[in-house]
Tab-separated table of N, CA and C in Angstrom:
chain	number	residue	atom	x	y	z
M	1	MET	N	-59.934	110.516	-55.291
M	1	MET	CA	-59.119	111.528	-54.654
M	1	MET	C	-57.832	110.875	-54.173
M	2	THR	N	-56.754	111.507	-54.478
M	2	THR	CA	-55.465	110.997	-54.013
M	2	THR	C	-55.196	111.503	-52.601
M	3	ALA	N	-54.249	110.863	-51.940
M	3	ALA	CA	-53.875	111.298	-50.601
M	3	ALA	C	-53.338	112.729	-50.637
M	4	ALA	N	-52.605	113.064	-51.685
M	4	ALA	CA	-52.065	114.424	-51.811
M	4	ALA	C	-53.181	115.449	-51.946
M	5	GLN	N	-54.204	115.118	-52.730
M	5	GLN	CA	-55.337	116.032	-52.869
M	5	GLN	C	-56.076	116.182	-51.544
M	6	PHE	N	-56.229	115.070	-50.829
M	6	PHE	CA	-56.920	115.108	-49.540
M	6	PHE	C	-56.171	115.992	-48.552
M	7	GLU	N	-54.858	115.893	-48.551
M	7	GLU	CA	-54.044	116.678	-47.618
M	7	GLU	C	-54.152	118.177	-47.872
M	8	GLU	N	-54.518	118.574	-49.081
M	8	GLU	CA	-54.649	119.992	-49.413
M	8	GLU	C	-55.970	120.600	-48.953
M	9	LEU	N	-56.909	119.758	-48.540
M	9	LEU	CA	-58.220	120.252	-48.117
M	9	LEU	C	-58.146	120.960	-46.767
M	10	GLN	N	-59.044	121.892	-46.579
M	10	GLN	CA	-59.207	122.516	-45.270
M	10	GLN	C	-59.820	121.469	-44.335
M	11	VAL	N	-59.699	121.671	-43.034
M	11	VAL	CA	-60.174	120.698	-42.057
M	11	VAL	C	-61.656	120.400	-42.247
M	12	ASP	N	-62.477	121.426	-42.417
M	12	ASP	CA	-63.914	121.194	-42.572
M	12	ASP	C	-64.230	120.469	-43.881
M	13	GLU	N	-63.482	120.743	-44.933
M	13	GLU	CA	-63.681	120.052	-46.204
M	13	GLU	C	-63.287	118.580	-46.075
M	14	ALA	N	-62.185	118.320	-45.399
M	14	ALA	CA	-61.727	116.947	-45.194
M	14	ALA	C	-62.759	116.159	-44.385
M	15	ALA	N	-63.304	116.784	-43.363
M	15	ALA	CA	-64.331	116.126	-42.546
M	15	ALA	C	-65.559	115.808	-43.386
M	16	ASP	N	-65.935	116.716	-44.264
M	16	ASP	CA	-67.090	116.487	-45.143
M	16	ASP	C	-66.834	115.318	-46.101
M	17	VAL	N	-65.629	115.242	-46.641
M	17	VAL	CA	-65.279	114.150	-47.550
M	17	VAL	C	-65.340	112.815	-46.811
M	18	LEU	N	-64.760	112.760	-45.628
M	18	LEU	CA	-64.768	111.508	-44.861
M	18	LEU	C	-66.186	111.103	-44.486
M	19	ALA	N	-67.005	112.062	-44.083
M	19	ALA	CA	-68.398	111.775	-43.725
M	19	ALA	C	-69.177	111.273	-44.939
M	20	TRP	N	-68.948	111.884	-46.093
M	20	TRP	CA	-69.620	111.463	-47.325
M	20	TRP	C	-69.222	110.043	-47.694
M	21	ARG	N	-67.925	109.741	-47.612
M	21	ARG	CA	-67.444	108.402	-47.917
M	21	ARG	C	-68.049	107.380	-46.952
M	22	PHE	N	-68.041	107.704	-45.675
M	22	PHE	CA	-68.591	106.810	-44.649
M	22	PHE	C	-70.074	106.536	-44.910
M	23	ASP	N	-70.830	107.578	-45.186
M	23	ASP	CA	-72.264	107.441	-45.449
M	23	ASP	C	-72.519	106.555	-46.667
M	24	ALA	N	-71.777	106.785	-47.731
M	24	ALA	CA	-71.957	105.984	-48.946
M	24	ALA	C	-71.666	104.512	-48.679
M	25	LEU	N	-70.630	104.241	-47.923
M	25	LEU	CA	-70.276	102.856	-47.609
M	25	LEU	C	-71.348	102.190	-46.761
M	26	CYS	N	-71.852	102.898	-45.761
M	26	CYS	CA	-72.915	102.347	-44.913
M	26	CYS	C	-74.176	102.074	-45.733
M	27	ARG	N	-74.513	102.977	-46.642
M	27	ARG	CA	-75.696	102.783	-47.480
M	27	ARG	C	-75.556	101.582	-48.414
M	28	HIS	N	-74.340	101.181	-48.693
M	28	HIS	CA	-74.110	100.048	-49.588
M	28	HIS	C	-73.794	98.758	-48.825
M	29	GLY	N	-74.067	98.729	-47.533
M	29	GLY	CA	-73.967	97.488	-46.780
M	29	GLY	C	-72.746	97.282	-45.922
M	30	TYR	N	-71.839	98.222	-45.909
M	30	TYR	CA	-70.675	98.076	-45.030
M	30	TYR	C	-71.117	98.315	-43.590
M	31	ASP	N	-70.603	97.484	-42.669
M	31	ASP	CA	-70.882	97.721	-41.255
M	31	ASP	C	-70.084	98.947	-40.813
M	32	ILE	N	-70.405	99.471	-39.658
M	32	ILE	CA	-69.808	100.732	-39.190
M	32	ILE	C	-68.290	100.651	-39.133
M	33	ASP	N	-67.759	99.578	-38.574
M	33	ASP	CA	-66.302	99.467	-38.445
M	33	ASP	C	-65.613	99.399	-39.814
M	34	SER	N	-66.154	98.587	-40.696
M	34	SER	CA	-65.560	98.467	-42.032
M	34	SER	C	-65.676	99.774	-42.805
M	35	ALA	N	-66.825	100.432	-42.683
M	35	ALA	CA	-67.012	101.720	-43.359
M	35	ALA	C	-66.012	102.746	-42.849
M	36	ALA	N	-65.752	102.733	-41.559
M	36	ALA	CA	-64.794	103.684	-40.987
M	36	ALA	C	-63.386	103.427	-41.518
M	37	VAL	N	-63.017	102.162	-41.635
M	37	VAL	CA	-61.684	101.818	-42.145
M	37	VAL	C	-61.524	102.290	-43.585
M	38	VAL	N	-62.495	101.966	-44.422
M	38	VAL	CA	-62.400	102.326	-45.836
M	38	VAL	C	-62.512	103.834	-46.028
M	39	ALA	N	-63.456	104.460	-45.331
M	39	ALA	CA	-63.663	105.905	-45.487
M	39	ALA	C	-62.423	106.695	-45.096
M	40	SER	N	-61.757	106.268	-44.044
M	40	SER	CA	-60.598	107.024	-43.566
M	40	SER	C	-59.338	106.780	-44.392
M	41	ASN	N	-59.326	105.725	-45.183
M	41	ASN	CA	-58.180	105.455	-46.039
M	41	ASN	C	-58.492	106.014	-47.425
M	42	VAL	N	-58.170	107.286	-47.620
M	42	VAL	CA	-58.561	107.976	-48.850
M	42	VAL	C	-57.841	107.452	-50.091
M	43	GLU	N	-56.847	106.622	-49.917
M	43	GLU	CA	-56.184	106.028	-51.069
M	43	GLU	C	-56.991	104.859	-51.644
M	44	ILE	N	-57.968	104.370	-50.880
M	44	ILE	CA	-58.866	103.330	-51.395
M	44	ILE	C	-59.919	104.019	-52.253
M	45	ASP	N	-60.069	103.562	-53.471
M	45	ASP	CA	-61.043	104.137	-54.388
M	45	ASP	C	-62.452	103.777	-53.911
M	46	LEU	N	-63.243	104.786	-53.609
M	46	LEU	CA	-64.595	104.576	-53.102
M	46	LEU	C	-65.445	103.804	-54.103
M	47	HIS	N	-65.303	104.103	-55.375
M	47	HIS	CA	-66.104	103.416	-56.388
M	47	HIS	C	-65.788	101.920	-56.430
M	48	ASP	N	-64.532	101.568	-56.236
M	48	ASP	CA	-64.158	100.157	-56.188
M	48	ASP	C	-64.791	99.481	-54.968
M	49	ALA	N	-64.770	100.167	-53.836
M	49	ALA	CA	-65.356	99.620	-52.608
M	49	ALA	C	-66.859	99.416	-52.763
M	50	LEU	N	-67.529	100.374	-53.366
M	50	LEU	CA	-68.973	100.263	-53.560
M	50	LEU	C	-69.301	99.181	-54.583
M	51	ASP	N	-68.487	99.054	-55.610
M	51	ASP	CA	-68.707	98.029	-56.620
M	51	ASP	C	-68.595	96.631	-56.013
M	52	LEU	N	-67.623	96.430	-55.158
M	52	LEU	CA	-67.487	95.138	-54.485
M	52	LEU	C	-68.730	94.833	-53.655
M	53	ALA	N	-69.245	95.829	-52.946
M	53	ALA	CA	-70.448	95.632	-52.133
M	53	ALA	C	-71.635	95.275	-53.028
M	54	ARG	N	-71.780	95.954	-54.153
M	54	ARG	CA	-72.877	95.670	-55.082
M	54	ARG	C	-72.814	94.238	-55.614
M	55	ARG	N	-71.620	93.722	-55.707
M	55	ARG	CA	-71.435	92.357	-56.219
M	55	ARG	C	-71.560	91.306	-55.121
M	56	GLY	N	-71.853	91.755	-53.886
M	56	GLY	CA	-72.070	90.821	-52.786
M	56	GLY	C	-70.837	90.460	-51.986
M	57	CYS	N	-69.760	91.171	-52.186
M	57	CYS	CA	-68.518	90.894	-51.461
M	57	CYS	C	-68.674	91.338	-49.998
M	58	PRO	N	-68.386	90.458	-49.040
M	58	PRO	CA	-68.456	90.853	-47.629
M	58	PRO	C	-67.443	91.966	-47.327
M	59	PRO	N	-67.798	92.884	-46.423
M	59	PRO	CA	-66.911	94.011	-46.117
M	59	PRO	C	-65.485	93.604	-45.719
M	60	ALA	N	-65.343	92.580	-44.895
M	60	ALA	CA	-63.999	92.181	-44.455
M	60	ALA	C	-63.136	91.741	-45.650
M	61	LEU	N	-63.727	91.015	-46.566
M	61	LEU	CA	-63.000	90.599	-47.763
M	61	LEU	C	-62.717	91.780	-48.671
M	62	ALA	N	-63.676	92.681	-48.794
M	62	ALA	CA	-63.477	93.872	-49.628
M	62	ALA	C	-62.281	94.683	-49.129
M	63	ILE	N	-62.166	94.825	-47.830
M	63	ILE	CA	-61.043	95.580	-47.259
M	63	ILE	C	-59.731	94.891	-47.615
M	64	ARG	N	-59.686	93.577	-47.507
M	64	ARG	CA	-58.461	92.857	-47.849
M	64	ARG	C	-58.114	93.031	-49.316
M	65	ILE	N	-59.119	93.041	-50.169
M	65	ILE	CA	-58.890	93.228	-51.607
M	65	ILE	C	-58.393	94.634	-51.905
M	66	LEU	N	-59.000	95.615	-51.258
M	66	LEU	CA	-58.735	97.015	-51.570
M	66	LEU	C	-57.426	97.552	-51.009
M	67	LYS	N	-56.911	96.948	-49.977
M	67	LYS	CA	-55.684	97.468	-49.359
M	67	LYS	C	-54.462	97.098	-50.111
């Protein structure tokens, strides 16, 4: 999802997207703070973030890579 697409969402839809992203990140090993950073930055590709976690990349390093 691009930032432009995210901005077009209704408030409740946007909240659902952010919650879904946050949940997926937590389930793949991101700590709460890192998951919140990645989930709220909708320009970061969620699949890339999850792939890094699957490969054993620590959340702090993943954030540096993804930004």
